[in-house]
Short mmCIF file of C-alpha atoms and ligand atoms in Angstrom, two decimals:
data_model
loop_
_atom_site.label_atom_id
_atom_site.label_comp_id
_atom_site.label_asym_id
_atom_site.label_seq_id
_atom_site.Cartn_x
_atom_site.Cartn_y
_atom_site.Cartn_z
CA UNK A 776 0.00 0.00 0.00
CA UNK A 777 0.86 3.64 -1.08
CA UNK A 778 0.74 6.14 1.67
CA UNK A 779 1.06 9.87 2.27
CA UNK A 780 2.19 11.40 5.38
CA UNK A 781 3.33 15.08 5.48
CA UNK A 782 3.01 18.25 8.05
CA UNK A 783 3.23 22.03 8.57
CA UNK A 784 4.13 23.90 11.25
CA UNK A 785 1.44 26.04 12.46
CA UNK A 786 3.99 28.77 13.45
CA UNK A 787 1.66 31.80 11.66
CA UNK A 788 2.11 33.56 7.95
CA UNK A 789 1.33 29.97 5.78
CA UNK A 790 3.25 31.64 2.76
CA UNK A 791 3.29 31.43 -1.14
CA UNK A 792 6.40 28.76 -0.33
CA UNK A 793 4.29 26.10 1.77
CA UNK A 794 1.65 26.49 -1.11
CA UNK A 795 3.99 26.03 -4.18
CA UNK A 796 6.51 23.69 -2.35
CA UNK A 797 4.25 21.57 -0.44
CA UNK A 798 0.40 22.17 -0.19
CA UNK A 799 -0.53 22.64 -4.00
CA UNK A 800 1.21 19.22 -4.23
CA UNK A 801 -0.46 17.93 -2.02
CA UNK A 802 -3.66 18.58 -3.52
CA UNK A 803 -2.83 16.52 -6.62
CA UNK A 804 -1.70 13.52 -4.49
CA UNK A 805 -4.65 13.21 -2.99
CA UNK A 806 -6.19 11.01 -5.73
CA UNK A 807 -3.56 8.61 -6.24
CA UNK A 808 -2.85 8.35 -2.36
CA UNK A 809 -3.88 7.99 0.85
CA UNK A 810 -2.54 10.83 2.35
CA UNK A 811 -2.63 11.80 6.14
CA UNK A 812 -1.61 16.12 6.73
CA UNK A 813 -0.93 16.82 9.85
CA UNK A 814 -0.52 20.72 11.96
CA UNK A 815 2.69 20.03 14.16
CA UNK A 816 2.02 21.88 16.88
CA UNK A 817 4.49 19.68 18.77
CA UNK A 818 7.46 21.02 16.53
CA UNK A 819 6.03 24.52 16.97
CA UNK A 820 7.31 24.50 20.23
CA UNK A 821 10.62 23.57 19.74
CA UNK A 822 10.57 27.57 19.33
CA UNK A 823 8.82 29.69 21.46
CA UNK A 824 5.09 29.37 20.81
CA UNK A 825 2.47 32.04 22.48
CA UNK A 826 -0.39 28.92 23.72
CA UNK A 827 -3.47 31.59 21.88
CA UNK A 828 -1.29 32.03 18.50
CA UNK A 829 -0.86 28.07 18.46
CA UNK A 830 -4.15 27.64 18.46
CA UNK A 831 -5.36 29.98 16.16
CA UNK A 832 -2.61 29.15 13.78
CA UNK A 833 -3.54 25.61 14.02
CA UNK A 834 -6.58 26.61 12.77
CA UNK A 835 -5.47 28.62 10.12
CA UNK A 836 -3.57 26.02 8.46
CA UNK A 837 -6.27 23.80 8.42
CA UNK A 838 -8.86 26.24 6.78
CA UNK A 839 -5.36 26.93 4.70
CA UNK A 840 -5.54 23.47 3.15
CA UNK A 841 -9.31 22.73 2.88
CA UNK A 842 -9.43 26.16 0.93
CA UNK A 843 -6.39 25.16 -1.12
CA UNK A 844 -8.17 22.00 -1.90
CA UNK A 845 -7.62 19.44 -0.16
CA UNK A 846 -10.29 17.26 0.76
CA UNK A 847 -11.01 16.67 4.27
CA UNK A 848 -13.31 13.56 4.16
CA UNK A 849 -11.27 11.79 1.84
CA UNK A 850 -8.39 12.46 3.19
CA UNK A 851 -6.84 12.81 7.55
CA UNK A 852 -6.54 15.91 8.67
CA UNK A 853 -5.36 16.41 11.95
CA UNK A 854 -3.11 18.48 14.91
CA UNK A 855 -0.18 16.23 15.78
CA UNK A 856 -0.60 16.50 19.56
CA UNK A 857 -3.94 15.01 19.38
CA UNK A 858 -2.31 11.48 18.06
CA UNK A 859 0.44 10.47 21.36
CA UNK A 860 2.20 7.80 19.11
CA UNK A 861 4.02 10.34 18.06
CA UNK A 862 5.99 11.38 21.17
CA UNK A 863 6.30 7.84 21.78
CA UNK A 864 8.01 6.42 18.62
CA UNK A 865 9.83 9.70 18.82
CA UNK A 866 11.48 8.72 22.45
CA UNK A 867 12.02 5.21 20.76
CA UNK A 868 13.75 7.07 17.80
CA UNK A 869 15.70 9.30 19.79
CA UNK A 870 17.43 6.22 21.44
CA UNK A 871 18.27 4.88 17.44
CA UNK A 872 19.26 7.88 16.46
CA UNK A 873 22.97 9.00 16.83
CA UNK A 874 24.30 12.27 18.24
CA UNK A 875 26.20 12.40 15.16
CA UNK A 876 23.35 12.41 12.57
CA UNK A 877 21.53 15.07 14.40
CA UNK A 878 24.64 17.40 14.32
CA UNK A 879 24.82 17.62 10.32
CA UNK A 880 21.35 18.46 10.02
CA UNK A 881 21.48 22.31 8.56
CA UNK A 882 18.01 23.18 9.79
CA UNK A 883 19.27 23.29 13.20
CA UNK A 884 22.20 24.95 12.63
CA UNK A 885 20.23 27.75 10.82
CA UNK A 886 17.88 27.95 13.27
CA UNK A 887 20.22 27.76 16.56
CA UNK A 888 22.36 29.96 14.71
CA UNK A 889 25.39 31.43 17.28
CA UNK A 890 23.13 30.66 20.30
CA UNK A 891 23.49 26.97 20.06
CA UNK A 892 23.90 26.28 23.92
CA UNK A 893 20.64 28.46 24.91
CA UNK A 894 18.28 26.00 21.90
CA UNK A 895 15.61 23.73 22.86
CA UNK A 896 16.49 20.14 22.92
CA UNK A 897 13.78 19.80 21.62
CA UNK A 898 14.65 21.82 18.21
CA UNK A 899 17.79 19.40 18.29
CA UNK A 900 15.90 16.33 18.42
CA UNK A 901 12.79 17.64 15.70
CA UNK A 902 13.87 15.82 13.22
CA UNK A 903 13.89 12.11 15.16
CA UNK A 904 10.41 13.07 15.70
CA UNK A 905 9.19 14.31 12.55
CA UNK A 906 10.66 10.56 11.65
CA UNK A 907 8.30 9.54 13.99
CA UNK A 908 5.52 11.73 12.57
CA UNK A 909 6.16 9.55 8.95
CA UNK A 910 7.28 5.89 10.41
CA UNK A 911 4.39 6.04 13.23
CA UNK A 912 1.58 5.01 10.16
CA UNK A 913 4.70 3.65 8.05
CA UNK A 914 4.03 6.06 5.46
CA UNK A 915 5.70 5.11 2.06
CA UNK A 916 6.01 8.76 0.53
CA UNK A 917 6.64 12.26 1.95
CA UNK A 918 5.93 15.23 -0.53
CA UNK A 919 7.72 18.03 0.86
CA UNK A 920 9.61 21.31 -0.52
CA UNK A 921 13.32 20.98 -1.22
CA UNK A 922 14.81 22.19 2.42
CA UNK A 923 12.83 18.79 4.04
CA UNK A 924 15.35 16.72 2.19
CA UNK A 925 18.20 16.05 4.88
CA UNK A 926 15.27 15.30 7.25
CA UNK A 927 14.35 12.79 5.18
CA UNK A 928 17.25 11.16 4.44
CA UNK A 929 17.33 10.64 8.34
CA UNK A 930 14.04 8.84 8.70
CA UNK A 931 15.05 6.35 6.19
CA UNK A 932 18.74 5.98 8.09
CA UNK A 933 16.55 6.02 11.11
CA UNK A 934 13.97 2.97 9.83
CA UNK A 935 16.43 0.76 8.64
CA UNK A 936 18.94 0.97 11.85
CA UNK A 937 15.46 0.12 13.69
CA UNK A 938 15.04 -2.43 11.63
CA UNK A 939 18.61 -3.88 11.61
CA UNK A 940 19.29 -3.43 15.28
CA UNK A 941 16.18 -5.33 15.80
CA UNK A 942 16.43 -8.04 13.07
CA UNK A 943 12.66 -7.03 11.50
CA UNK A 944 11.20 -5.85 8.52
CA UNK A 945 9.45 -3.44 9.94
CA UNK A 946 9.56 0.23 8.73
CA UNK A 947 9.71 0.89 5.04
CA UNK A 948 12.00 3.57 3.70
CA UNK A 949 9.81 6.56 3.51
CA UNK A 950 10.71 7.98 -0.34
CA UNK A 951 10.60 12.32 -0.45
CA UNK A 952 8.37 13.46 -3.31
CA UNK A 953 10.08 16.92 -4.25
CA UNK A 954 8.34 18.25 -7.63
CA UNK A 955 7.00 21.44 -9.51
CA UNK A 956 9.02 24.73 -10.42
CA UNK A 957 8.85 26.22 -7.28
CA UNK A 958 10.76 23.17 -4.74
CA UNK A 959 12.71 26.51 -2.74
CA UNK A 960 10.82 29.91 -2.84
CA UNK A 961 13.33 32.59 -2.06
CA UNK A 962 12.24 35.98 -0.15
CA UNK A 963 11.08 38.68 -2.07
CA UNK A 964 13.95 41.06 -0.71
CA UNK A 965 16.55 38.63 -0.86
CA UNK A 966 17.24 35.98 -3.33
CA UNK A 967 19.62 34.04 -1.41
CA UNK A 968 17.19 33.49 1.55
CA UNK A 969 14.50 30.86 1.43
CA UNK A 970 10.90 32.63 1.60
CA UNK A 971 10.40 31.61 5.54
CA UNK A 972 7.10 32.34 7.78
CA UNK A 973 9.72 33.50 10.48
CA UNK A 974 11.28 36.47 9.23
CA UNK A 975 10.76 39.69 9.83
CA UNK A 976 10.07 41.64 7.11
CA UNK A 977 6.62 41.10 6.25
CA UNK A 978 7.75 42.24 2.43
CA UNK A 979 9.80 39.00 2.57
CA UNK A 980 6.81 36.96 1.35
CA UNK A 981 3.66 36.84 0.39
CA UNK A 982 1.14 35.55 2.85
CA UNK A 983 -1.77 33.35 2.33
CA UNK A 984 -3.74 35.72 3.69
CA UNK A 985 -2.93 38.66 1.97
CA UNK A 986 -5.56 40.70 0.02
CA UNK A 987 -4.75 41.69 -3.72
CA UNK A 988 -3.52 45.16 -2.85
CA UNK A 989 -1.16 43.92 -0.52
CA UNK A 990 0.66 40.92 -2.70
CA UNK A 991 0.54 43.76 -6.08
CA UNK A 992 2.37 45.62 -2.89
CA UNK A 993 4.67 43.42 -1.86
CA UNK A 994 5.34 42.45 -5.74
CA UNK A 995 6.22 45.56 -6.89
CA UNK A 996 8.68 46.30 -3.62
CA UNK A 997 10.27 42.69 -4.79
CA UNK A 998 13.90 42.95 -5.55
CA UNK A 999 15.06 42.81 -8.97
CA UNK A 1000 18.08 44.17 -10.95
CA UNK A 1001 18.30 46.41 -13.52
CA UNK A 1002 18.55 44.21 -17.03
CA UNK A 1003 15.48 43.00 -18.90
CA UNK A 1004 14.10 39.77 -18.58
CA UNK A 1005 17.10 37.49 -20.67
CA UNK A 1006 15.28 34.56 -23.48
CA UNK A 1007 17.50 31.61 -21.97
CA UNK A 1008 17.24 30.40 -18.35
CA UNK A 1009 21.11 30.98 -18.68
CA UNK A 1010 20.86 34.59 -18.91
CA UNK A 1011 19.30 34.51 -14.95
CA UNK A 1012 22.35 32.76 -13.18
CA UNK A 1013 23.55 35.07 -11.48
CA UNK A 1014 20.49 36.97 -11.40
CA UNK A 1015 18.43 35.19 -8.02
CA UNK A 1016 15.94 37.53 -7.48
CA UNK A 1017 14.60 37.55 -10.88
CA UNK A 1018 15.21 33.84 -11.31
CA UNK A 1019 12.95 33.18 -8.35
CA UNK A 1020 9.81 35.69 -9.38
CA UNK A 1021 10.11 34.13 -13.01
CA UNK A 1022 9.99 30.66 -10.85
CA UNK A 1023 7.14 31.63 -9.23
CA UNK A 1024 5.27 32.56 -12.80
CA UNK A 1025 6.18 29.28 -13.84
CA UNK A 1026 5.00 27.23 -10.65
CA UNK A 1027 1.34 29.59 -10.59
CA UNK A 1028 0.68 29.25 -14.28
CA UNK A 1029 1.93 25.57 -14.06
CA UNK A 1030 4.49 26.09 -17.01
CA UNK A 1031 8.18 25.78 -17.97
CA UNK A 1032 10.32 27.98 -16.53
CA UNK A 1033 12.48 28.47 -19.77
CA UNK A 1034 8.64 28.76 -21.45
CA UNK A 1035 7.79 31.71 -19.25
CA UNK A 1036 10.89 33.05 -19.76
CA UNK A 1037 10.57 33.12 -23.90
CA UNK A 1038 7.48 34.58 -23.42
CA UNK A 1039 8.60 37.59 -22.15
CA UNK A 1040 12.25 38.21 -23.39
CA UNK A 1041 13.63 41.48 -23.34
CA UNK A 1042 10.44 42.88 -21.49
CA UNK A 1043 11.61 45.12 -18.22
CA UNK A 1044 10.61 43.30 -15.12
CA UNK A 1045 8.15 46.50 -14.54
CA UNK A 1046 5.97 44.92 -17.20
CA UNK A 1047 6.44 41.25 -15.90
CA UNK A 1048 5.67 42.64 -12.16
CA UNK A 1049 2.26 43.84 -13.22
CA UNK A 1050 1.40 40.43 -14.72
CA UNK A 1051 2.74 38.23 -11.85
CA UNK A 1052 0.61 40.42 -9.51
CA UNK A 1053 -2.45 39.57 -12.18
CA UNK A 1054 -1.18 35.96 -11.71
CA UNK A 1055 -1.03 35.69 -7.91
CA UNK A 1056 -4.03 37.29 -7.29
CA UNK A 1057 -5.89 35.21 -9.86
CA UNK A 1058 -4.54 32.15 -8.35
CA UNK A 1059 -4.41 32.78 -4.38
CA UNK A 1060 -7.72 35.65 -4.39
CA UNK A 1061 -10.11 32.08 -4.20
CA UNK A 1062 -8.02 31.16 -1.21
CA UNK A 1063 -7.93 33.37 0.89
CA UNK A 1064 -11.11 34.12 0.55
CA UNK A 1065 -12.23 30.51 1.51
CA UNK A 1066 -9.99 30.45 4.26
CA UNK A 1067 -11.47 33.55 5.88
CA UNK A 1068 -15.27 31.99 5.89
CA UNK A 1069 -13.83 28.82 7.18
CA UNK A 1070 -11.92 30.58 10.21
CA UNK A 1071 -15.43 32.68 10.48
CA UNK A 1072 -16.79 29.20 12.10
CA UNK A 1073 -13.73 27.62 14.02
CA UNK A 1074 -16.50 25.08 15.33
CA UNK A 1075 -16.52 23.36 11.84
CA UNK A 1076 -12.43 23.38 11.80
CA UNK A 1077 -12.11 21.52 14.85
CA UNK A 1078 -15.27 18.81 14.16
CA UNK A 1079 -12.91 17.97 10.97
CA UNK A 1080 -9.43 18.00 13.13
CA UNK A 1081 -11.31 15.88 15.82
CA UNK A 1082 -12.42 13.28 13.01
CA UNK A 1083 -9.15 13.32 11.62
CA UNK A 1084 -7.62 12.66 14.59
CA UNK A 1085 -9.91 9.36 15.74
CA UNK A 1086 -8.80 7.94 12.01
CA UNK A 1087 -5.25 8.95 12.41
CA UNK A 1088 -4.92 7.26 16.15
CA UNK A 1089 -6.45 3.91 14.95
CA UNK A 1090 -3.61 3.47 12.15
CA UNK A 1091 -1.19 4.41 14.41
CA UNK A 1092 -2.13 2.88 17.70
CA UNK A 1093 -1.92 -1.00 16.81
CA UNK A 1094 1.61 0.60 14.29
CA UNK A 1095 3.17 1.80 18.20
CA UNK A 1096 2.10 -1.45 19.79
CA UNK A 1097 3.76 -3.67 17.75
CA UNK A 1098 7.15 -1.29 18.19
CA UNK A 1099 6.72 -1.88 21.72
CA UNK A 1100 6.67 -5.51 21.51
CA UNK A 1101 9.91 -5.49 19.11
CA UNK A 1102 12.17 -3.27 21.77
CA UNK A 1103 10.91 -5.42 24.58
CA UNK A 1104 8.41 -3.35 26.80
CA UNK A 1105 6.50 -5.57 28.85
CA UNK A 1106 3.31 -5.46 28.96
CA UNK A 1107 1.92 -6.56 31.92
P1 AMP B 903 7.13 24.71 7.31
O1 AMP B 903 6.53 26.04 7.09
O2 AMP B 903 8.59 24.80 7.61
O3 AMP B 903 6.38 23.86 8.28
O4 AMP B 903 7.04 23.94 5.91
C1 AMP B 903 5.88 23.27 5.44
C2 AMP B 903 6.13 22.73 4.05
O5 AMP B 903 6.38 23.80 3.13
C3 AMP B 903 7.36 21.80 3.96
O6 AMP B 903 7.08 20.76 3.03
C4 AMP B 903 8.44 22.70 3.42
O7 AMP B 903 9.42 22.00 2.70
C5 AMP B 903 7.64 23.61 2.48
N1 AMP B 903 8.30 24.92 2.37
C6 AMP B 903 8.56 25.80 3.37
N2 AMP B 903 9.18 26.90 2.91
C7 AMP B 903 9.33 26.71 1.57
C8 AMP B 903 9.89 27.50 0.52
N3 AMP B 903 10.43 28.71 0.75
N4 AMP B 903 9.87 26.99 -0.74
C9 AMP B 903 9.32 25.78 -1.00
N5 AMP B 903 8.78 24.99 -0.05
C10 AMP B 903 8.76 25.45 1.22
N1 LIG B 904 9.81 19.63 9.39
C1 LIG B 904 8.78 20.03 8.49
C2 LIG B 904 8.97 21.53 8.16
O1 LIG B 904 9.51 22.27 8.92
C3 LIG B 904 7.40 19.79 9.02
C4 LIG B 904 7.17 18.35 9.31
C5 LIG B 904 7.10 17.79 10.55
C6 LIG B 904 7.02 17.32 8.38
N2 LIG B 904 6.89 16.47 10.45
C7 LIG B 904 6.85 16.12 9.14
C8 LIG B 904 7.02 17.26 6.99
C9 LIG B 904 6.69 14.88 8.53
C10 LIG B 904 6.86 16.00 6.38
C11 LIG B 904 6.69 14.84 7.14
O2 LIG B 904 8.53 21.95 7.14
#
């Protein structure tokens, strides 16, 4: 059996990244999968968390992917702290793990940065249990965006020394599915920084939730340089900023990059601005408006996170069972 597991922090401003990198992708799995979403609210707190925000933004990113399209009966939609297999294959994985796997992973040493001693442990150990998160309903495939990748790679190290240091068969190798012309979203004001929901310039990104004033806004304050738009994707290599708006085209209008590009050679990036704002708006206007009536009745939100997470807890209850009997807890 094929199955889908992936999650989302709900850590606020669910940006134009998530949606070309993960959630749009997620929509067209959902007919050749089953596919189980989840809101990590447990990795949310590896950073400091304020407990109203983590609600609400729990909510958000629910209503986020219902209005995006994904479909909530036929598909399991739920908040990761409402399924506790979780936290306890991730205590299992944390003792398979090694000390030295964790330290190469990049998205702690961005996110530590020079404070390393004063991080959670808990933002050391993330990624042992987002293998949890996967292994826990022994998910086959993991669509993700492109900076998910090294966590990956560790949940399939991570399965097979469980499954070697045990002698089973256990956990498959859970494969990354990392596709579309928008895998790494840079920030609007700098090309060499991945669009992120935690930094701090607003103009950075645009925001699910932004009306169309405010992404033709935040468009036309995007970086650029001063040449035209070049008729070969060579012509942008050094160029990052531009590269990643005419990436963005490409991923909204689901076309070629080096199509898009052709298209609209030698034309100043004014010109191309105005019709990526056209664009955006087109694409994310049905959105957000469908995410602000669904927030307008939270009640409905949670009846579908509650469902979700009865279906997700019986795959995963009899999955953390049988791990228990492998390492040997007795039950009495
Ligand atoms: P996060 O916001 O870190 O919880 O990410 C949720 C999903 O969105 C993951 O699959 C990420 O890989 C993806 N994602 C986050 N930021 C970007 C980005 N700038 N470009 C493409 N995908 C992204
Ligand atoms: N670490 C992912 C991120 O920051 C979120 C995540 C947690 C996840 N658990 C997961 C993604 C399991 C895929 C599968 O984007």
């Amino acid at each position: 059996m094929q199955r889908i597991f992936s999650g989302v922090q709900p850590t606020g401003n669910l940006h134009l990244g998530n949606y070309l990198g993960a959630i749009r992708n997620w929509v067209r799995l959902q007919n050749q999968y089953e596919c189980i979403f989840c809101m990590v609210d447990q990795h949310a707190i590896t950073v400091w968390q304020d407990p109203k925000d983590l609600i609400r933004n729990t909510r958000e990113v629910a209503a986020g992917m219902i209005a995006a399209g994904i479909d909530p009966e036929k598909n399991i939609l739920f908040n990761q702290s409402t399924v506790p297999a979780h936290a306890q294959l991730a205590w299992i994985f944390n003792c398979v793990a090694r000390m030295g796997w964790l330290n190469r992973m990049t998205q702690f040493k961005e996110k530590a940065g020079k404070h390393k001693e004063n991080a959670s442990v808990g933002l050391f150990a993330y990624p042992n249990l987002m293998s949890a998160d996967i292994l826990v309903y022994k998910a086959t495939h993991v669509p993700v965006g492109e900076d998910q990748k090294q966590h990956l790679e560790l949940a399939r190290d991570t399965a097979q020394k469980f499954n070697n240091d045990y002698g089973v068969d256990f956990f498959p190798l859970p494969e990354p599915l990392i596709f579309g012309a928008a895998t790494r979203v840079m920030s609007l004001r700098d090309g060499a920084k991945k669009m992120s929901k935690s930094d701090e310039s607003d103009y950075s990104r645009i925001n699910m939730t932004d009306d169309a004033d405010t992404i033709a806004l935040k468009v036309r304050k995007a970086k650029t340089d001063l040449f035209p738009m070049p008729d070969t994707l060579e012509g942008l290599e050094d160029r990052p900023e531009a590269s990643n708006l005419l990436g963005i085209y490409a991923a909204l209008s689901d076309r070629d990059k080096a199509d898009v590009a052709a298209q609209f050679a030698g034309r100043q990036f004014s010109e191309f601005k105005a019709e990526l704002v056209d664009l955006a708006v087109s694409v994310l206007g049905p959105i957000n408006t469908e995410m602000k009536r669904l927030m307008d009745d939270t009640s409905h939100i949670d009846a579908i996170l509650k469902k979700g997470a009865e279906r997700a807890n019986a795959i995963a209850e009899p999955i953390i069972r049988d791990v228990y009997d492998i390492v040997g807890f007795l039950r009495p």
